[in-house]
Amino acid sequence: MDFVPSLPTLLAFAAASLLLAATPGPDMTLSISRTLAQGKKAALLVVLGTGLGIVVHTLLVAFGISALITASPTAFLALKTGGAAYLLWLAIQAIRYGSSLSVTKMTDAKGSGFSNVATGFSVNILNPKVVIFFMTFLPQFVRVDDPAVTGKLLFLGFFFIVIGMPVNALVVLAADWLAAWLQRNRRVMRAIDYGFAGVFSIFAIKIFFTQAR
């Protein structure tokens, strides 16, 4: 199975993905808000929609980056360098501003199952930050000379979904007390911020030094 990354790469990717999924942000805010307003079933459909959005990002990144490698390995390395800089910027932003969790109970009428899935899908597919993140995050875990780069990018993208969706589902199931607990325990949220910043700084430094050799 050439498309499966090495165990160290897989463990590093899993740790980063889990930390990212557990960091309060737009997805978590949407999940909690929808749970409080419309119930757990509606919120779980939103989670499904966000997962489908990531599927689209994965396909675009996997085949787009593979084409870039074929056309210009140098351009791919430039993309990875830019990605490392972006990850470092995310780490700095996490320390400066911290995680944001703003939960407001929505008062709109209960939507259909399709509308809830579409809401989650649109939140991810139309968010430029998600597009940029996937373009810069996934390439950190593949090599320019890897003949199985497309398969590995696809595997990592779907692995990201496998890690992230259960976390989002747990957030939905625990939404009633999680929102209040996170807002009361700001020190915990700051600890998550520093963990997020530390992991992404390590990735950024690693890729900078790798390309310097």
PDB file of C-alpha atoms in Angstrom:
ATOM      1  CA  MET A   1       0.000   0.000   0.000  1.00  0.00           C
ATOM      2  CA  ASP A   2       2.232   2.783  -1.298  1.00  0.00           C
ATOM      3  CA  PHE A   3      -0.435   5.391  -0.573  1.00  0.00           C
ATOM      4  CA  VAL A   4      -0.136   4.864   3.203  1.00  0.00           C
ATOM      5  CA  PRO A   5       2.472   7.214   4.750  1.00  0.00           C
ATOM      6  CA  SER A   6       5.169   5.956   7.091  1.00  0.00           C
ATOM      7  CA  LEU A   7       4.193   5.428  10.729  1.00  0.00           C
ATOM      8  CA  PRO A   8       6.087   8.512  12.044  1.00  0.00           C
ATOM      9  CA  THR A   9       4.423  10.683   9.391  1.00  0.00           C
ATOM     10  CA  LEU A  10       1.032   9.196  10.155  1.00  0.00           C
ATOM     11  CA  LEU A  11       1.436   9.745  13.906  1.00  0.00           C
ATOM     12  CA  ALA A  12       2.562  13.342  13.400  1.00  0.00           C
ATOM     13  CA  PHE A  13      -0.365  14.005  11.066  1.00  0.00           C
ATOM     14  CA  ALA A  14      -2.831  12.371  13.473  1.00  0.00           C
ATOM     15  CA  ALA A  15      -1.562  14.470  16.392  1.00  0.00           C
ATOM     16  CA  ALA A  16      -1.821  17.694  14.415  1.00  0.00           C
ATOM     17  CA  SER A  17      -5.265  16.810  13.057  1.00  0.00           C
ATOM     18  CA  LEU A  18      -6.596  15.872  16.481  1.00  0.00           C
ATOM     19  CA  LEU A  19      -5.308  19.098  17.991  1.00  0.00           C
ATOM     20  CA  LEU A  20      -6.815  21.097  15.154  1.00  0.00           C
ATOM     21  CA  ALA A  21     -10.180  19.346  15.529  1.00  0.00           C
ATOM     22  CA  ALA A  22     -10.211  20.011  19.276  1.00  0.00           C
ATOM     23  CA  THR A  23      -9.392  23.712  18.894  1.00  0.00           C
ATOM     24  CA  PRO A  24     -12.519  25.896  19.194  1.00  0.00           C
ATOM     25  CA  GLY A  25     -13.296  27.613  15.918  1.00  0.00           C
ATOM     26  CA  PRO A  26     -16.073  28.194  13.355  1.00  0.00           C
ATOM     27  CA  ASP A  27     -16.948  24.498  12.996  1.00  0.00           C
ATOM     28  CA  MET A  28     -17.243  23.973  16.741  1.00  0.00           C
ATOM     29  CA  THR A  29     -19.216  27.187  17.168  1.00  0.00           C
ATOM     30  CA  LEU A  30     -21.635  26.157  14.426  1.00  0.00           C
ATOM     31  CA  SER A  31     -22.045  22.645  15.861  1.00  0.00           C
ATOM     32  CA  ILE A  32     -22.794  23.874  19.366  1.00  0.00           C
ATOM     33  CA  SER A  33     -25.136  26.623  18.183  1.00  0.00           C
ATOM     34  CA  ARG A  34     -27.108  24.259  15.960  1.00  0.00           C
ATOM     35  CA  THR A  35     -27.351  21.709  18.787  1.00  0.00           C
ATOM     36  CA  LEU A  36     -28.724  24.271  21.222  1.00  0.00           C
ATOM     37  CA  ALA A  37     -31.231  25.591  18.688  1.00  0.00           C
ATOM     38  CA  GLN A  38     -32.387  22.520  16.776  1.00  0.00           C
ATOM     39  CA  GLY A  39     -31.125  19.472  18.609  1.00  0.00           C
ATOM     40  CA  LYS A  40     -28.398  16.886  18.213  1.00  0.00           C
ATOM     41  CA  LYS A  41     -29.771  15.269  15.047  1.00  0.00           C
ATOM     42  CA  ALA A  42     -29.686  18.558  13.127  1.00  0.00           C
ATOM     43  CA  ALA A  43     -26.180  19.317  14.398  1.00  0.00           C
ATOM     44  CA  LEU A  44     -24.876  15.879  13.414  1.00  0.00           C
ATOM     45  CA  LEU A  45     -26.153  16.514   9.882  1.00  0.00           C
ATOM     46  CA  VAL A  46     -24.188  19.772   9.912  1.00  0.00           C
ATOM     47  CA  VAL A  47     -21.096  17.767  10.926  1.00  0.00           C
ATOM     48  CA  LEU A  48     -21.747  15.447   7.989  1.00  0.00           C
ATOM     49  CA  GLY A  49     -21.882  18.469   5.701  1.00  0.00           C
ATOM     50  CA  THR A  50     -18.549  19.814   6.963  1.00  0.00           C
ATOM     51  CA  GLY A  51     -17.018  16.395   6.319  1.00  0.00           C
ATOM     52  CA  LEU A  52     -18.301  16.428   2.733  1.00  0.00           C
ATOM     53  CA  GLY A  53     -16.747  19.857   2.280  1.00  0.00           C
ATOM     54  CA  ILE A  54     -13.383  18.466   3.364  1.00  0.00           C
ATOM     55  CA  VAL A  55     -13.781  15.646   0.824  1.00  0.00           C
ATOM     56  CA  VAL A  56     -13.965  18.274  -1.934  1.00  0.00           C
ATOM     57  CA  HIS A  57     -10.921  20.114  -0.571  1.00  0.00           C
ATOM     58  CA  THR A  58      -9.010  16.829  -0.377  1.00  0.00           C
ATOM     59  CA  LEU A  59      -9.744  15.946  -4.008  1.00  0.00           C
ATOM     60  CA  LEU A  60      -8.807  19.422  -5.251  1.00  0.00           C
ATOM     61  CA  VAL A  61      -5.577  19.534  -3.269  1.00  0.00           C
ATOM     62  CA  ALA A  62      -4.518  15.955  -4.052  1.00  0.00           C
ATOM     63  CA  PHE A  63      -4.920  16.203  -7.816  1.00  0.00           C
ATOM     64  CA  GLY A  64      -3.915  19.867  -8.032  1.00  0.00           C
ATOM     65  CA  ILE A  65      -0.679  19.419  -6.118  1.00  0.00           C
ATOM     66  CA  SER A  66       0.139  16.241  -8.030  1.00  0.00           C
ATOM     67  CA  ALA A  67      -0.167  18.202 -11.262  1.00  0.00           C
ATOM     68  CA  LEU A  68       2.048  20.929  -9.793  1.00  0.00           C
ATOM     69  CA  ILE A  69       4.748  18.398  -8.908  1.00  0.00           C
ATOM     70  CA  THR A  70       4.684  17.007 -12.438  1.00  0.00           C
ATOM     71  CA  ALA A  71       4.879  20.473 -13.947  1.00  0.00           C
ATOM     72  CA  SER A  72       7.451  21.964 -11.575  1.00  0.00           C
ATOM     73  CA  PRO A  73       8.970  20.298  -8.501  1.00  0.00           C
ATOM     74  CA  THR A  74      10.550  23.669  -7.671  1.00  0.00           C
ATOM     75  CA  ALA A  75       7.123  25.300  -7.560  1.00  0.00           C
ATOM     76  CA  PHE A  76       5.950  22.538  -5.237  1.00  0.00           C
ATOM     77  CA  LEU A  77       8.844  23.208  -2.876  1.00  0.00           C
ATOM     78  CA  ALA A  78       7.956  26.893  -3.008  1.00  0.00           C
ATOM     79  CA  LEU A  79       4.389  25.971  -2.052  1.00  0.00           C
ATOM     80  CA  LYS A  80       5.669  23.937   0.891  1.00  0.00           C
ATOM     81  CA  THR A  81       7.863  26.851   1.992  1.00  0.00           C
ATOM     82  CA  GLY A  82       4.895  29.181   1.791  1.00  0.00           C
ATOM     83  CA  GLY A  83       2.854  26.614   3.668  1.00  0.00           C
ATOM     84  CA  ALA A  84       5.447  26.442   6.422  1.00  0.00           C
ATOM     85  CA  ALA A  85       5.321  30.232   6.731  1.00  0.00           C
ATOM     86  CA  TYR A  86       1.526  30.078   6.898  1.00  0.00           C
ATOM     87  CA  LEU A  87       1.603  27.434   9.639  1.00  0.00           C
ATOM     88  CA  LEU A  88       4.030  29.605  11.600  1.00  0.00           C
ATOM     89  CA  TRP A  89       1.674  32.570  11.154  1.00  0.00           C
ATOM     90  CA  LEU A  90      -1.218  30.454  12.492  1.00  0.00           C
ATOM     91  CA  ALA A  91       0.901  29.575  15.527  1.00  0.00           C
ATOM     92  CA  ILE A  92       1.634  33.247  16.205  1.00  0.00           C
ATOM     93  CA  GLN A  93      -2.037  34.168  15.801  1.00  0.00           C
ATOM     94  CA  ALA A  94      -3.035  31.454  18.273  1.00  0.00           C
ATOM     95  CA  ILE A  95      -0.706  32.927  20.895  1.00  0.00           C
ATOM     96  CA  ARG A  96      -1.678  36.547  20.216  1.00  0.00           C
ATOM     97  CA  TYR A  97      -5.436  36.219  19.950  1.00  0.00           C
ATOM     98  CA  GLY A  98      -6.331  32.750  21.179  1.00  0.00           C
ATOM     99  CA  SER A  99      -9.276  30.569  20.266  1.00  0.00           C
ATOM    100  CA  SER A 100     -12.670  32.104  19.747  1.00  0.00           C
ATOM    101  CA  LEU A 101     -15.847  30.403  20.825  1.00  0.00           C
ATOM    102  CA  SER A 102     -18.907  32.567  20.371  1.00  0.00           C
ATOM    103  CA  VAL A 103     -22.077  30.568  20.871  1.00  0.00           C
ATOM    104  CA  THR A 104     -25.372  32.271  20.106  1.00  0.00           C
ATOM    105  CA  LYS A 105     -28.537  30.231  20.077  1.00  0.00           C
ATOM    106  CA  MET A 106     -30.060  30.456  16.609  1.00  0.00           C
ATOM    107  CA  THR A 107     -33.747  31.238  16.486  1.00  0.00           C
ATOM    108  CA  ASP A 108     -34.517  30.191  12.917  1.00  0.00           C
ATOM    109  CA  ALA A 109     -37.074  27.489  12.229  1.00  0.00           C
ATOM    110  CA  LYS A 110     -35.978  23.884  12.126  1.00  0.00           C
ATOM    111  CA  GLY A 111     -34.438  23.150   8.777  1.00  0.00           C
ATOM    112  CA  SER A 112     -34.655  19.995   6.715  1.00  0.00           C
ATOM    113  CA  GLY A 113     -31.964  17.354   6.827  1.00  0.00           C
ATOM    114  CA  PHE A 114     -30.702  18.521   3.460  1.00  0.00           C
ATOM    115  CA  SER A 115     -30.483  22.157   4.569  1.00  0.00           C
ATOM    116  CA  ASN A 116     -28.459  21.197   7.640  1.00  0.00           C
ATOM    117  CA  VAL A 117     -26.023  19.158   5.537  1.00  0.00           C
ATOM    118  CA  ALA A 118     -25.824  22.035   3.032  1.00  0.00           C
ATOM    119  CA  THR A 119     -25.062  24.497   5.839  1.00  0.00           C
ATOM    120  CA  GLY A 120     -22.116  22.450   7.067  1.00  0.00           C
ATOM    121  CA  PHE A 121     -20.912  21.886   3.521  1.00  0.00           C
ATOM    122  CA  SER A 122     -21.036  25.584   2.618  1.00  0.00           C
ATOM    123  CA  VAL A 123     -19.237  26.623   5.802  1.00  0.00           C
ATOM    124  CA  ASN A 124     -16.210  24.591   4.713  1.00  0.00           C
ATOM    125  CA  ILE A 125     -16.336  24.793   0.933  1.00  0.00           C
ATOM    126  CA  LEU A 126     -16.798  28.587   0.818  1.00  0.00           C
ATOM    127  CA  ASN A 127     -14.338  29.442   3.578  1.00  0.00           C
ATOM    128  CA  PRO A 128     -11.086  30.716   2.000  1.00  0.00           C
ATOM    129  CA  LYS A 129      -9.191  29.977   5.210  1.00  0.00           C
ATOM    130  CA  VAL A 130     -10.037  26.275   4.886  1.00  0.00           C
ATOM    131  CA  VAL A 131      -8.898  26.288   1.248  1.00  0.00           C
ATOM    132  CA  ILE A 132      -5.579  27.905   2.145  1.00  0.00           C
ATOM    133  CA  PHE A 133      -5.093  25.631   5.133  1.00  0.00           C
ATOM    134  CA  PHE A 134      -5.549  22.442   3.146  1.00  0.00           C
ATOM    135  CA  MET A 135      -3.261  23.695   0.373  1.00  0.00           C
ATOM    136  CA  THR A 136      -0.508  24.381   2.910  1.00  0.00           C
ATOM    137  CA  PHE A 137      -1.113  21.692   5.565  1.00  0.00           C
ATOM    138  CA  LEU A 138      -1.312  18.467   3.538  1.00  0.00           C
ATOM    139  CA  PRO A 139       1.847  19.060   1.431  1.00  0.00           C
ATOM    140  CA  GLN A 140       3.950  19.124   4.610  1.00  0.00           C
ATOM    141  CA  PHE A 141       3.509  15.348   4.846  1.00  0.00           C
ATOM    142  CA  VAL A 142       4.612  14.286   1.341  1.00  0.00           C
ATOM    143  CA  ARG A 143       7.898  14.409  -0.573  1.00  0.00           C
ATOM    144  CA  VAL A 144       8.352  15.957  -3.969  1.00  0.00           C
ATOM    145  CA  ASP A 145       9.995  12.763  -5.297  1.00  0.00           C
ATOM    146  CA  ASP A 146       7.305  10.402  -3.979  1.00  0.00           C
ATOM    147  CA  PRO A 147       5.664   8.531  -6.897  1.00  0.00           C
ATOM    148  CA  ALA A 148       2.601   7.844  -4.733  1.00  0.00           C
ATOM    149  CA  VAL A 149       2.041  11.490  -3.789  1.00  0.00           C
ATOM    150  CA  THR A 150      -1.537  11.627  -5.105  1.00  0.00           C
ATOM    151  CA  GLY A 151      -2.586   8.536  -3.192  1.00  0.00           C
ATOM    152  CA  LYS A 152      -0.919   9.766  -0.005  1.00  0.00           C
ATOM    153  CA  LEU A 153      -2.603  13.166  -0.209  1.00  0.00           C
ATOM    154  CA  LEU A 154      -5.963  11.473  -0.705  1.00  0.00           C
ATOM    155  CA  PHE A 155      -5.282   9.122   2.194  1.00  0.00           C
ATOM    156  CA  LEU A 156      -4.266  11.985   4.493  1.00  0.00           C
ATOM    157  CA  GLY A 157      -7.286  14.054   3.541  1.00  0.00           C
ATOM    158  CA  PHE A 158      -9.710  11.251   4.303  1.00  0.00           C
ATOM    159  CA  PHE A 159      -7.758  10.350   7.433  1.00  0.00           C
ATOM    160  CA  PHE A 160      -8.234  13.963   8.551  1.00  0.00           C
ATOM    161  CA  ILE A 161     -11.999  13.448   8.177  1.00  0.00           C
ATOM    162  CA  VAL A 162     -11.869  10.170  10.120  1.00  0.00           C
ATOM    163  CA  ILE A 163     -10.159  11.978  13.001  1.00  0.00           C
ATOM    164  CA  GLY A 164     -12.137  15.208  12.885  1.00  0.00           C
ATOM    165  CA  MET A 165     -15.731  14.018  12.476  1.00  0.00           C
ATOM    166  CA  PRO A 166     -15.840  11.930  15.696  1.00  0.00           C
ATOM    167  CA  VAL A 167     -14.460  14.925  17.607  1.00  0.00           C
ATOM    168  CA  ASN A 168     -17.161  17.155  16.119  1.00  0.00           C
ATOM    169  CA  ALA A 169     -19.778  14.521  16.894  1.00  0.00           C
ATOM    170  CA  LEU A 170     -18.647  14.380  20.538  1.00  0.00           C
ATOM    171  CA  VAL A 171     -18.891  18.177  20.669  1.00  0.00           C
ATOM    172  CA  VAL A 172     -22.504  17.902  19.506  1.00  0.00           C
ATOM    173  CA  LEU A 173     -23.351  15.218  22.066  1.00  0.00           C
ATOM    174  CA  ALA A 174     -21.785  17.269  24.871  1.00  0.00           C
ATOM    175  CA  ALA A 175     -22.790  20.719  23.591  1.00  0.00           C
ATOM    176  CA  ASP A 176     -25.001  21.662  26.541  1.00  0.00           C
ATOM    177  CA  TRP A 177     -22.189  21.656  29.077  1.00  0.00           C
ATOM    178  CA  LEU A 178     -19.189  22.035  26.756  1.00  0.00           C
ATOM    179  CA  ALA A 179     -20.053  25.591  25.712  1.00  0.00           C
ATOM    180  CA  ALA A 180     -20.406  26.769  29.296  1.00  0.00           C
ATOM    181  CA  TRP A 181     -17.335  24.819  30.452  1.00  0.00           C
ATOM    182  CA  LEU A 182     -15.070  26.243  27.755  1.00  0.00           C
ATOM    183  CA  GLN A 183     -16.261  29.776  28.410  1.00  0.00           C
ATOM    184  CA  ARG A 184     -15.633  29.348  32.153  1.00  0.00           C
ATOM    185  CA  ASN A 185     -12.218  27.693  31.758  1.00  0.00           C
ATOM    186  CA  ARG A 186     -10.237  30.157  29.709  1.00  0.00           C
ATOM    187  CA  ARG A 187      -6.953  28.696  30.981  1.00  0.00           C
ATOM    188  CA  VAL A 188      -7.768  25.387  29.315  1.00  0.00           C
ATOM    189  CA  MET A 189      -8.471  27.179  26.055  1.00  0.00           C
ATOM    190  CA  ARG A 190      -5.151  29.017  26.353  1.00  0.00           C
ATOM    191  CA  ALA A 191      -3.382  25.700  26.952  1.00  0.00           C
ATOM    192  CA  ILE A 192      -4.955  24.423  23.712  1.00  0.00           C
ATOM    193  CA  ASP A 193      -3.760  27.594  21.965  1.00  0.00           C
ATOM    194  CA  TYR A 194      -0.167  27.022  23.110  1.00  0.00           C
ATOM    195  CA  GLY A 195      -0.305  23.356  22.136  1.00  0.00           C
ATOM    196  CA  PHE A 196      -1.644  24.298  18.701  1.00  0.00           C
ATOM    197  CA  ALA A 197       1.076  26.937  18.299  1.00  0.00           C
ATOM    198  CA  GLY A 198       3.809  24.547  19.417  1.00  0.00           C
ATOM    199  CA  VAL A 199       2.865  21.735  17.026  1.00  0.00           C
ATOM    200  CA  PHE A 200       2.507  24.011  14.017  1.00  0.00           C
ATOM    201  CA  SER A 201       5.757  25.834  14.824  1.00  0.00           C
ATOM    202  CA  ILE A 202       7.561  22.479  14.853  1.00  0.00           C
ATOM    203  CA  PHE A 203       6.111  21.636  11.432  1.00  0.00           C
ATOM    204  CA  ALA A 204       7.139  25.022  10.057  1.00  0.00           C
ATOM    205  CA  ILE A 205      10.712  24.792  11.374  1.00  0.00           C
ATOM    206  CA  LYS A 206      11.038  21.193  10.187  1.00  0.00           C
ATOM    207  CA  ILE A 207      10.124  22.018   6.597  1.00  0.00           C
ATOM    208  CA  PHE A 208      12.343  25.107   6.519  1.00  0.00           C
ATOM    209  CA  PHE A 209      15.387  23.085   7.613  1.00  0.00           C
ATOM    210  CA  THR A 210      14.507  20.137   5.361  1.00  0.00           C
ATOM    211  CA  GLN A 211      14.508  22.372   2.305  1.00  0.00           C
ATOM    212  CA  ALA A 212      17.704  24.110   3.381  1.00  0.00           C
ATOM    213  CA  ARG A 213      19.728  20.893   3.017  1.00  0.00           C
TER     214      ARG A 213
END
